[in-house]
Coordinates of C-alpha atoms in Angstrom, one line a residue:
X220 CA -26.0 36.9 85.5
X221 CA -25.6 39.7 88.1
X222 CA -26.7 39.7 91.7
X223 CA -29.0 42.5 92.9
X224 CA -27.2 45.6 94.3
X225 CA -28.3 44.5 97.8
X226 CA -26.2 41.4 97.5
X227 CA -23.3 43.0 95.7
X228 CA -21.0 42.8 98.7
X229 CA -22.5 39.7 100.3
X230 CA -23.1 36.7 98.2
X231 CA -26.4 34.8 98.9
X232 CA -26.5 32.4 101.8
X233 CA -25.4 28.9 101.0
X234 CA -28.9 27.7 101.7
X235 CA -30.5 30.1 99.2
X236 CA -27.8 29.3 96.6
X237 CA -28.1 25.5 97.2
X238 CA -31.9 25.7 96.8
X239 CA -31.5 27.1 93.3
X240 CA -29.2 24.3 92.1
X241 CA -30.3 21.2 90.2
X242 CA -30.9 18.2 92.3
X243 CA -27.8 16.4 93.6
X244 CA -28.7 13.3 91.8
X245 CA -28.5 15.2 88.5
X246 CA -25.0 16.4 89.3
X247 CA -23.5 13.0 90.1
X248 CA -21.2 13.3 87.1
X249 CA -19.5 16.3 88.9
X250 CA -18.4 14.0 91.7
X251 CA -16.3 11.8 89.4
X252 CA -12.6 12.4 89.6
X253 CA -9.2 10.8 89.3
X254 CA -10.0 7.9 91.6
X255 CA -7.1 6.2 93.2
X256 CA -4.6 9.1 92.9
X257 CA -2.6 10.2 95.9
X258 CA -4.1 13.1 98.0
X259 CA -2.6 14.9 101.0
X260 CA -3.4 13.0 104.2
X261 CA -6.0 14.5 106.6
X262 CA -7.7 16.6 103.9
X263 CA -5.1 19.3 104.2
X264 CA -5.5 22.3 101.9
X265 CA -2.1 23.5 100.8
X266 CA -0.4 26.3 99.0
X267 CA 3.1 24.9 99.0
X268 CA 3.4 21.1 98.9
X269 CA 6.4 19.7 100.6
X270 CA 5.6 16.1 100.2
X271 CA 4.6 13.7 97.3
X272 CA 1.0 14.0 96.1
X273 CA -0.7 13.8 92.7
X274 CA -3.6 16.1 93.6
X275 CA -4.1 19.0 95.9
X276 CA -7.2 20.1 97.7
X277 CA -8.0 23.8 97.2
X278 CA -9.7 26.4 99.4
X279 CA -12.1 28.6 97.4
X280 CA -11.7 32.3 97.7
X281 CA -14.6 34.7 97.9
X282 CA -15.2 37.5 95.4
X283 CA -18.2 39.8 95.0
X284 CA -20.7 40.5 92.3
X285 CA -20.3 37.8 89.7
X286 CA -21.2 38.6 86.1
X287 CA -21.5 36.1 83.3
X288 CA -19.6 37.5 80.4
X289 CA -20.5 34.8 77.9
X290 CA -20.5 31.2 76.9
X291 CA -21.0 29.0 73.8
X292 CA -24.4 29.3 72.0
X293 CA -24.9 25.6 72.2
X294 CA -24.4 23.9 75.6
X295 CA -21.4 21.7 75.7
X296 CA -22.5 18.1 76.2
X297 CA -21.3 16.6 79.4
X298 CA -22.1 13.1 80.7
X299 CA -24.9 13.1 83.3
X300 CA -26.1 16.7 83.0
X301 CA -29.7 17.0 81.8
X302 CA -30.1 19.3 78.8
X303 CA -32.3 21.8 80.7
X304 CA -29.7 22.8 83.2
X305 CA -26.5 24.0 81.4
X306 CA -27.6 27.5 80.6
X307 CA -29.0 28.4 84.0
X308 CA -27.2 30.9 86.2
X309 CA -27.0 28.4 89.1
X310 CA -25.1 26.0 86.8
X311 CA -22.7 28.8 85.8
X312 CA -22.0 29.5 89.4
X313 CA -21.7 25.8 90.3
X314 CA -19.3 25.1 87.5
X315 CA -17.2 28.0 88.5
X316 CA -17.1 26.8 92.1
X317 CA -16.2 23.3 91.0
X318 CA -13.4 24.6 89.0
X319 CA -11.8 25.3 92.4
X320 CA -12.1 29.1 92.4
X321 CA -13.6 31.9 94.3
X322 CA -17.1 30.6 95.3
X323 CA -19.1 28.3 97.4
X324 CA -18.9 24.5 96.9
X325 CA -21.7 22.2 97.5
X326 CA -21.1 20.2 100.7
X327 CA -19.2 17.0 99.8
X328 CA -17.6 18.5 96.7
X329 CA -14.0 19.6 97.2
X330 CA -12.0 21.3 94.4
X331 CA -8.9 19.4 93.5
X332 CA -6.0 20.5 91.2
X333 CA -3.4 18.2 89.7
X334 CA 0.2 18.9 90.7
X335 CA 2.2 19.8 87.7
X336 CA 5.7 21.0 86.9
X337 CA 6.9 22.7 83.8
X338 CA 9.7 24.2 81.8
X339 CA 8.7 27.8 81.1
X340 CA 11.1 29.2 78.5
X341 CA 13.3 26.2 79.3
X342 CA 13.4 27.0 83.0
X343 CA 12.2 24.3 85.4
X344 CA 9.3 25.5 87.6
X345 CA 6.5 23.9 89.5
X346 CA 2.9 24.8 90.0
X347 CA -0.6 23.4 90.0
X348 CA -3.2 23.8 87.3
X349 CA -5.9 25.0 89.6
X350 CA -5.2 28.6 90.2
X351 CA -6.0 28.5 93.9
X352 CA -2.6 26.9 94.5
X353 CA 0.1 29.5 94.9
X354 CA 3.5 28.0 93.9
X355 CA 5.0 31.1 92.4
X356 CA 4.5 33.7 95.1
X357 CA 1.5 35.1 93.3
X358 CA -2.2 35.3 94.3
X359 CA -3.4 32.7 91.9
X360 CA -6.1 34.8 90.3
X361 CA -6.8 35.5 86.6
X362 CA -7.9 38.8 85.3
X363 CA -10.5 39.9 82.8
X364 CA -8.3 40.6 79.7
X365 CA -6.3 37.3 79.8
X366 CA -9.5 35.4 80.6
X367 CA -11.4 36.8 77.6
X368 CA -8.5 36.1 75.3
X369 CA -8.2 32.5 76.6
X370 CA -12.0 32.0 76.5
X371 CA -12.3 33.2 72.9
X372 CA -9.2 31.4 71.7
X373 CA -10.2 28.1 73.2
X374 CA -13.6 28.2 71.5
X375 CA -12.0 29.4 68.2
X376 CA -9.8 26.4 68.2
X377 CA -12.7 24.0 68.8
X378 CA -14.7 25.4 65.9
X379 CA -11.7 25.3 63.6
X380 CA -11.7 21.5 64.3
X381 CA -8.6 21.5 66.6
X382 CA -8.7 19.0 69.4
X383 CA -8.8 21.3 72.4
X384 CA -10.1 21.8 75.9
X385 CA -13.4 23.8 75.8
X386 CA -14.3 27.1 77.5
X387 CA -17.7 26.6 79.0
X388 CA -18.2 30.1 80.4
X389 CA -16.3 33.2 81.5
X390 CA -17.4 34.9 84.7
X391 CA -16.0 38.1 86.1
X392 CA -16.5 40.0 89.4
X393 CA -16.0 43.3 91.1
X394 CA -13.1 42.0 93.2
X395 CA -9.7 43.2 91.9
X396 CA -6.0 42.4 92.0
X397 CA -3.0 44.5 91.1
X398 CA -1.2 43.6 87.9
X399 CA 1.7 45.2 86.0
X400 CA 0.5 44.4 82.5
X401 CA 3.6 45.1 80.6
X402 CA 6.1 44.8 83.4
X403 CA 7.0 48.4 83.0
X404 CA 6.4 49.7 86.5
X405 CA 2.8 50.8 85.8
X406 CA 0.5 48.4 87.8
X407 CA -3.2 48.8 87.8
X408 CA -6.3 47.1 89.5
X409 CA -8.0 44.5 87.3
X410 CA -11.1 42.4 87.9
X411 CA -10.8 38.8 89.1
X412 CA -12.2 36.5 86.4
X413 CA -12.7 32.7 86.0
X414 CA -12.8 30.7 82.8
X415 CA -14.4 27.3 83.1
X416 CA -12.2 24.9 81.1
X417 CA -13.5 21.4 80.4
X418 CA -11.5 18.4 79.2
X419 CA -11.5 14.6 79.9
X420 CA -8.5 15.3 82.2
X421 CA -6.2 18.1 83.1
X422 CA -3.3 15.8 83.6
X423 CA -0.5 17.1 81.3
X424 CA 3.1 16.3 80.5
X425 CA 4.3 18.3 83.5
X426 CA 2.1 16.2 85.8
X427 CA 4.7 13.5 85.5
X428 CA 7.5 15.8 86.2
X429 CA 6.6 15.9 89.9
X430 CA 9.0 13.0 90.1
X431 CA 11.9 14.9 88.4
X432 CA 15.3 14.7 90.2
X433 CA 17.2 17.9 90.8
X434 CA 17.5 20.0 87.6
X435 CA 21.1 20.5 86.5
X436 CA 20.5 24.2 85.7
X437 CA 18.2 25.4 88.5
X438 CA 18.8 22.8 91.2
X439 CA 15.1 22.4 91.6
X440 CA 13.5 18.9 92.1
X441 CA 9.9 17.7 92.0
X442 CA 8.1 17.2 95.3
X443 CA 7.7 13.5 94.5
X444 CA 11.3 12.7 93.5
X445 CA 12.1 9.0 94.1
X446 CA 8.5 8.0 94.5
X447 CA 8.2 5.4 91.7
X448 CA 5.1 4.0 93.4
X449 CA 3.1 7.1 92.8
X450 CA 4.4 7.4 89.2
X451 CA 3.3 3.8 88.5
X452 CA -0.1 4.7 90.1
X453 CA -0.6 7.8 87.9
X454 CA 0.6 6.0 84.8
X455 CA -1.8 3.2 85.4
X456 CA -4.6 5.6 85.9
X457 CA -3.9 7.6 82.7
X458 CA -3.5 4.6 80.5
X459 CA -6.4 2.7 82.0
X460 CA -8.8 5.6 81.9
X461 CA -7.9 7.3 78.7
X462 CA -6.1 4.7 76.6
X463 CA -8.3 1.6 77.3
X464 CA -7.4 0.0 74.0
X465 CA -3.7 0.0 74.9
X466 CA -4.5 -1.3 78.4
X467 CA -6.6 -4.1 77.0
X468 CA -3.9 -5.1 74.4
X469 CA -1.3 -5.5 77.2
X470 CA -3.6 -6.8 80.0
X471 CA -2.0 -10.2 80.1
X472 CA 1.6 -9.0 80.0
X473 CA 3.5 -9.4 83.2
X474 CA 6.0 -6.7 82.2
X475 CA 4.3 -3.3 81.5
X476 CA 7.3 -1.8 79.5
X477 CA 5.7 -2.6 76.2
X478 CA 2.4 -1.1 77.3
X479 CA 4.2 2.0 78.3
X480 CA 6.1 2.2 75.0
X481 CA 2.8 1.9 73.2
X482 CA 1.4 4.7 75.3
X483 CA 4.3 6.9 74.6
X484 CA 4.1 6.2 70.8
X485 CA 0.4 7.1 70.8
X486 CA 1.0 10.3 72.8
X487 CA 3.7 11.2 70.3
X488 CA 1.4 10.5 67.4
X489 CA -1.4 12.7 68.8
X490 CA 1.0 15.4 69.7
X491 CA 2.5 15.5 66.2
X492 CA -0.9 15.5 64.6
X493 CA -2.1 18.5 66.6
X494 CA 1.2 20.4 66.2
X495 CA 1.2 19.9 62.5
X496 CA -2.4 21.1 62.3
X497 CA -1.5 24.2 64.3
X498 CA 1.5 24.8 62.0
X499 CA -0.8 24.8 58.9
X500 CA -3.2 27.2 60.6
X501 CA -0.6 29.7 62.0
X502 CA -1.2 29.0 65.7
X503 CA 1.1 27.3 68.2
X504 CA -0.1 24.8 70.9
X505 CA 0.7 23.4 74.3
X506 CA 0.1 19.7 74.2
X507 CA -1.2 17.3 76.8
X508 CA -1.2 13.5 77.1
X509 CA -4.6 13.1 75.5
X510 CA -3.5 14.9 72.3
X511 CA -5.7 18.0 72.9
X512 CA -4.5 21.5 73.1
X513 CA -4.3 22.8 76.6
X514 CA -4.5 26.3 75.2
X515 CA -3.4 27.8 72.0
X516 CA -0.9 30.4 73.1
X517 CA -2.9 33.4 73.5
X518 CA -1.9 35.4 70.5
X519 CA -1.4 32.5 68.1
X520 CA -3.8 33.6 65.3
X521 CA -1.8 36.3 63.6
X522 CA -1.7 38.3 60.4
X523 CA 1.4 38.9 58.4
X524 CA 3.3 35.6 57.9
X525 CA 6.7 35.6 59.6
X526 CA 8.4 32.3 60.4
X527 CA 10.2 33.9 63.3
X528 CA 7.1 35.3 64.8
X529 CA 6.9 35.0 68.6
X530 CA 3.4 34.9 69.9
X531 CA 4.3 35.8 73.5
X532 CA 6.4 39.0 74.2
X533 CA 7.8 37.3 77.3
X534 CA 9.7 34.9 75.0
X535 CA 12.7 37.2 74.3
X536 CA 14.9 34.5 72.8
X537 CA 12.2 33.2 70.4
X538 CA 12.2 29.7 71.9
X539 CA 8.6 29.2 70.9
X540 CA 8.6 31.0 67.5
X541 CA 6.6 29.6 64.7
X542 CA 9.5 28.0 62.9
X543 CA 10.7 26.2 66.1
X544 CA 7.4 24.6 67.0
X545 CA 8.3 21.1 65.7
X546 CA 11.6 21.3 67.6
X547 CA 9.9 22.3 70.8
X548 CA 7.3 19.6 70.3
X549 CA 10.0 17.0 70.1
X550 CA 11.8 18.5 73.1
X551 CA 8.6 18.3 75.1
X552 CA 8.2 14.6 74.3
X553 CA 11.8 14.0 75.4
X554 CA 11.0 15.6 78.7
X555 CA 7.9 13.4 79.1
X556 CA 10.1 10.3 78.4
X557 CA 12.6 11.5 81.1
X558 CA 9.7 11.8 83.6
X559 CA 8.5 8.3 82.9
X560 CA 11.8 6.6 83.5
X561 CA 12.3 3.8 84.7
X562 CA 8.8 2.7 83.8
X563 CA 9.6 3.7 80.2
X564 CA 13.3 3.0 79.5
X565 CA 15.0 6.0 78.0
X566 CA 16.5 4.2 75.1
X567 CA 13.1 2.8 74.0
X568 CA 11.5 6.2 74.1
X569 CA 14.3 7.8 72.2
X570 CA 14.2 5.1 69.5
X571 CA 10.5 5.7 69.1
X572 CA 11.0 9.4 68.7
X573 CA 13.8 9.1 66.2
X574 CA 11.9 6.4 64.3
X575 CA 8.6 8.3 64.0
X576 CA 8.7 12.0 64.8
X577 CA 10.2 13.8 61.8
X578 CA 8.7 11.7 59.1
X579 CA 5.3 11.5 60.8
X580 CA 5.2 15.2 61.5
X581 CA 6.1 16.1 57.9
X582 CA 3.4 13.6 56.6
X583 CA 0.7 15.2 58.7
X584 CA 1.8 18.7 57.7
X585 CA 1.9 18.1 54.0
X586 CA -1.4 16.3 54.1
X587 CA -3.0 19.3 55.6
X588 CA -1.2 21.7 53.3
X589 CA -2.4 19.8 50.2
X590 CA -6.0 20.2 51.4
X591 CA -5.4 24.0 52.0
X592 CA -4.1 24.2 48.4
X593 CA -6.9 22.1 46.9
X594 CA -4.6 19.3 45.7
X595 CA -7.3 16.7 46.1
X596 CA -6.1 13.7 44.0
X597 CA -2.5 12.3 44.1
X598 CA 0.3 13.5 46.3
X599 CA 3.5 14.3 44.4
X600 CA 7.2 14.5 45.5
X601 CA 7.5 18.2 44.7
X602 CA 4.6 19.3 47.0
X603 CA 6.9 20.1 49.9
X604 CA 8.9 22.4 47.7
X605 CA 5.8 24.1 46.4
X606 CA 4.6 24.8 50.0
X607 CA 8.0 26.0 51.0
X608 CA 8.1 28.5 48.1
X609 CA 4.6 29.6 48.9
X610 CA 5.6 30.4 52.5
X611 CA 8.8 32.1 51.3
X612 CA 6.7 34.3 49.0
X613 CA 4.3 35.1 51.8
X614 CA 7.2 36.1 54.0
X615 CA 8.9 38.2 51.4
X616 CA 5.7 40.1 50.6
X617 CA 4.4 40.3 54.2
X618 CA 1.2 38.5 53.1
X619 CA -1.7 37.8 55.5
X620 CA -1.6 34.1 56.2
X621 CA -5.3 33.5 56.6
X622 CA -6.6 35.6 53.8
X623 CA -4.0 34.4 51.3
X624 CA -5.1 30.8 51.7
X625 CA -8.7 31.9 51.7
X626 CA -8.3 33.7 48.4
X627 CA -6.5 30.9 46.6
X628 CA -9.8 28.9 46.1
X629 CA -10.9 31.6 43.6
X630 CA -7.7 31.4 41.6
X631 CA -8.6 31.2 37.8
X632 CA -7.0 28.1 36.3
X633 CA -6.9 29.3 32.6
X634 CA -3.6 31.1 31.9
X635 CA -5.4 33.7 29.7
X636 CA -8.3 34.2 32.1
X637 CA -9.6 37.8 32.1
X638 CA -10.0 37.6 35.8
X639 CA -6.3 36.8 36.4
X640 CA -5.2 40.4 36.7
X641 CA -8.0 41.2 39.1
X642 CA -7.2 38.2 41.2
X643 CA -3.5 39.2 41.4
X644 CA -4.5 42.7 42.5
X645 CA -6.8 41.2 45.2
X646 CA -4.0 38.8 46.4
X647 CA -1.4 41.5 46.6
X648 CA -3.8 43.7 48.6
X649 CA -3.2 41.2 51.4
X650 CA 0.5 42.0 51.4
X651 CA 2.0 44.4 53.9
X652 CA 2.2 48.0 53.0
X653 CA 5.5 49.9 53.1
X654 CA 4.3 51.6 56.3
X655 CA 3.5 48.2 57.9
X656 CA 6.9 46.8 57.0
X657 CA 8.7 49.8 58.3
X658 CA 6.8 49.5 61.6
X659 CA 7.5 45.8 61.8
X660 CA 11.2 46.1 61.2
X661 CA 11.8 49.2 63.3
X662 CA 14.9 48.7 65.6
X663 CA 14.1 47.7 69.1
X664 CA 17.4 48.7 70.7
X665 CA 18.8 52.1 71.4
X666 CA 21.8 52.7 69.0
X667 CA 24.1 53.1 71.9
X668 CA 23.0 49.8 73.4
X669 CA 23.4 48.1 70.0
X670 CA 26.9 49.5 69.7
X671 CA 27.8 48.3 73.2
X672 CA 26.5 44.8 72.5
X673 CA 28.6 44.6 69.3
X674 CA 31.7 45.7 71.2
X675 CA 31.1 43.1 73.9
X676 CA 30.6 40.3 71.2
X677 CA 34.0 41.2 69.7
X678 CA 36.0 41.8 72.9
X679 CA 34.5 39.1 75.2
X680 CA 32.6 36.4 73.2
X681 CA 32.5 34.0 76.1
X682 CA 30.7 36.5 78.3
X683 CA 28.5 37.6 75.4
X684 CA 27.4 33.9 74.9
X685 CA 26.9 33.5 78.7
X686 CA 24.4 36.3 79.0
X687 CA 22.3 34.8 76.2
X688 CA 21.8 37.8 73.9
X689 CA 23.2 36.4 70.7
X690 CA 19.8 35.7 69.1
X691 CA 18.5 39.1 70.1
X692 CA 21.5 40.8 68.6
X693 CA 21.2 38.9 65.3
X694 CA 17.5 39.9 65.1
X695 CA 18.3 43.5 65.8
X696 CA 21.0 43.6 63.1
X697 CA 18.5 42.1 60.7
X698 CA 16.0 44.8 61.6
X699 CA 18.5 47.5 61.0
X700 CA 19.4 46.0 57.6
X701 CA 15.7 45.6 56.6
X702 CA 14.9 49.1 57.8
X703 CA 17.7 50.5 55.6
X704 CA 16.4 48.7 52.5
X705 CA 12.8 49.8 53.2
X706 CA 13.9 53.5 53.5
X707 CA 15.1 53.3 49.9
X708 CA 11.9 51.7 48.5
X709 CA 8.8 53.5 47.2
X710 CA 5.3 52.1 47.6
X711 CA 5.1 51.6 43.8
X712 CA 8.3 49.7 43.7
X713 CA 7.1 47.5 46.6
X714 CA 3.8 46.8 44.8
X715 CA 5.5 45.9 41.5
X716 CA 7.9 43.6 43.4
X717 CA 5.1 41.9 45.2
X718 CA 3.1 41.3 42.0
X719 CA 6.1 39.8 40.3
X720 CA 6.8 37.4 43.2
X721 CA 3.2 36.2 43.4
X722 CA 3.0 35.8 39.6
X723 CA 6.0 33.5 39.7
X724 CA 4.6 31.3 42.4
X725 CA 1.1 31.2 40.8
X726 CA 2.7 29.8 37.7
X727 CA 4.0 26.9 39.7
X728 CA 0.7 26.5 41.4
X729 CA -1.2 26.4 38.2
X730 CA 1.1 23.8 36.8
X731 CA 0.6 21.6 39.9
X732 CA -3.2 22.0 39.7
X733 CA -3.1 20.9 36.0
X734 CA -1.2 17.8 37.0
X735 CA -3.8 17.2 39.8
X736 CA -6.6 17.5 37.2
X737 CA -5.0 15.0 34.8
X738 CA -7.0 11.8 34.7
X739 CA -10.1 13.4 36.3
X740 CA -13.0 12.1 34.3
X741 CA -15.2 15.1 35.0
X742 CA -13.2 18.4 35.2
X743 CA -16.2 20.3 36.6
X744 CA -16.6 17.8 39.4
X745 CA -12.8 18.0 40.1
X746 CA -13.0 21.8 40.3
X747 CA -16.0 21.7 42.6
X748 CA -14.3 19.3 44.9
X749 CA -11.1 21.4 44.9
X750 CA -13.1 24.5 46.0
X751 CA -15.1 22.5 48.6
X752 CA -11.9 21.1 50.2
X753 CA -10.2 24.4 50.2
X754 CA -13.2 26.2 51.9
X755 CA -13.4 23.5 54.5
X756 CA -9.7 23.9 55.4
X757 CA -9.1 27.6 55.0
X758 CA -11.1 29.7 57.5
X759 CA -12.4 33.2 56.7
X760 CA -12.7 34.3 60.3
X761 CA -10.0 33.8 63.0
X762 CA -9.4 35.4 66.3
X763 CA -7.0 38.1 65.3
X764 CA -5.2 40.0 68.1
X765 CA -6.9 43.3 67.3
X766 CA -10.4 41.7 67.3
X767 CA -9.7 40.1 70.8
X768 CA -8.2 43.4 72.0
X769 CA -11.3 45.4 70.9
X770 CA -13.5 42.9 72.7
X771 CA -11.4 43.1 75.8
X772 CA -11.4 46.9 75.9
X773 CA -15.2 47.0 75.7
X774 CA -15.5 44.4 78.4
X775 CA -13.2 46.3 80.7
X776 CA -15.8 49.2 80.4
X777 CA -18.6 46.8 81.3
X778 CA -19.8 46.1 77.7
X779 CA -19.7 42.4 76.9
X780 CA -21.6 42.5 73.7
X781 CA -18.5 42.5 71.6
X782 CA -17.2 39.4 73.3
X783 CA -20.5 37.6 72.5
X784 CA -20.5 39.0 68.9
X785 CA -17.0 37.7 68.3
X786 CA -17.8 34.3 69.9
X787 CA -20.8 33.9 67.6
X788 CA -18.6 34.7 64.6
X789 CA -16.0 32.2 65.6
X790 CA -18.6 29.5 65.8
X791 CA -18.8 29.6 62.0
X792 CA -15.2 30.3 60.8
X793 CA -15.4 28.8 57.4
X794 CA -17.0 30.0 54.2
X795 CA -20.7 29.4 54.1
X796 CA -22.4 27.5 51.3
X797 CA -22.6 29.6 48.1
X798 CA -20.2 32.2 49.4
X799 CA -17.4 33.2 47.1
X800 CA -13.9 33.6 48.6
X801 CA -13.0 37.3 48.7
X802 CA -16.7 38.2 48.1
X803 CA -19.2 40.0 50.4
X804 CA -18.0 40.6 53.9
X805 CA -19.8 39.9 57.2
X806 CA -22.8 42.2 57.6
X807 CA -21.4 43.4 61.0
X808 CA -18.1 45.2 61.1
X809 CA -15.6 45.1 63.8
X810 CA -15.1 48.2 65.9
X811 CA -13.4 50.8 63.7
X812 CA -15.5 49.9 60.7
X813 CA -13.3 47.0 59.4
X814 CA -14.7 43.6 58.5
X815 CA -13.9 40.8 60.9
X816 CA -12.1 39.1 58.0
X817 CA -9.9 42.0 57.1
X818 CA -6.2 41.9 57.6
X819 CA -5.1 43.7 60.8
X820 CA -5.1 47.5 60.8
X821 CA -1.8 49.3 61.3
X822 CA -2.3 50.0 65.0
X823 CA -2.5 46.2 65.6
X824 CA 1.2 45.9 65.0
X825 CA 1.7 47.7 68.3
X826 CA -0.2 45.1 70.3
X827 CA 2.0 43.3 72.9
X828 CA 0.7 40.1 74.6
X829 CA 2.6 38.6 77.5

């Protein structure tokens, strides 16, 4: 939806705009909010809170020439909104305004954002979720590239079956801000953009950290430190509104400690479930108290499997790498427990974590992995080892995570099957080429810098440990070693080695499938169920970095058709009925002529997302 040129620099009058909106009675649902939570006195609209509050009022900023870049094909159901209104331009503008950003608000509706604190790369910071609140000396505005990535990633997660917030629409404008995209001293003007995110609540773990006392490393404290009355108020609101079954079960208890323990256990259960689901799908998550993903980290759906993959280039130390996701998940729950003390005694929270986390996480993880491998009957003790060897083989061969699992549903079970050699060829085609591996393991440090770091590590290990470069140095030495090995390897040798490794694992896999088939009365029915379960758990289409980047580059030139095309594709990520894994590709190809289900092209290895 684009305003006429005559209105490009002057948005329509509030009277004209209000007249185009649905009747106020039809928008009553929009007035509902976190009732009873603490707001600033006197209706103050703040940018830097200096006193304890749970919510902040925002002042919308004005931008010019809105343009609707895209939204889900099917309107997202929301209580109280008649079906005929969600797709209208006025609704798009209203929803954008009510998100607290950049436009008019209907009289009587004030944008509010929950106060939230966070540990970013383990550093204690504070900010509010509504971008109009400037807590980090920034302008609080999102730009088109990151908004499109967030918009598409959020909807991709939803259609993959991951509990997540939804992205209702993405709206951009002609107003610009200056951003240094790669922090390399080359800033540029980018368009202000808004993504409408929808969720039952935007209260998150960090919302409870506004009560945090001074951090031992940074010295920072939350604005509401010492205000247990507000913490009790917010805890009562979250449990009563979003965990009514827990509230009801403890309604007659004079002491709320057991209620709070039950709440923490349930938050932990939901967090483990979503994190284990993300781990089996090759995307990391940021969790929230309702057990939905706040946003999959914006480059989570990747190609070549690497347990040490870091989805955000800002994470130099690899704190949020794929292999460390369970550890970070547990750490986040500990921080939530700290923020809930004394309403949740620390020793009870820690006991719940130690009692449940590791075993429950592993149970969820293996349950999902069995489905991805088509093990549909009885779980066996060796399944964890089978999965571990699969991932090791994928890592050693640089296999594409998504396509490898997708292809396994067409694996021929008969040892002497004439199709086995062809299957192995197709499977190894999803492994990284020699050129890809050399690019992936190319050294990142200048040789002189590496030499200096090694000298420092030997001469002054205390200082070396203090500046926190030990992990970076270890990774760099590994790259140098891998690069040396790859230089001595020919493409034919790599292909032969890959075939051998996959042949070995497929032997184990066939033996496990045969054990799963034992006792099945109807082998044909078992096989059909195996394939059905695998197709329902292994997507064909995911939001790969290069697909998102192609859509972003087109959008930055004013063409949003690729964003809409990708969104439509992501709404049906799994194999369609009757489609054979590894068979015919999508009729439409991605820019560059590749299928949307192809493994990433070589140039995609250069993409850097911060």
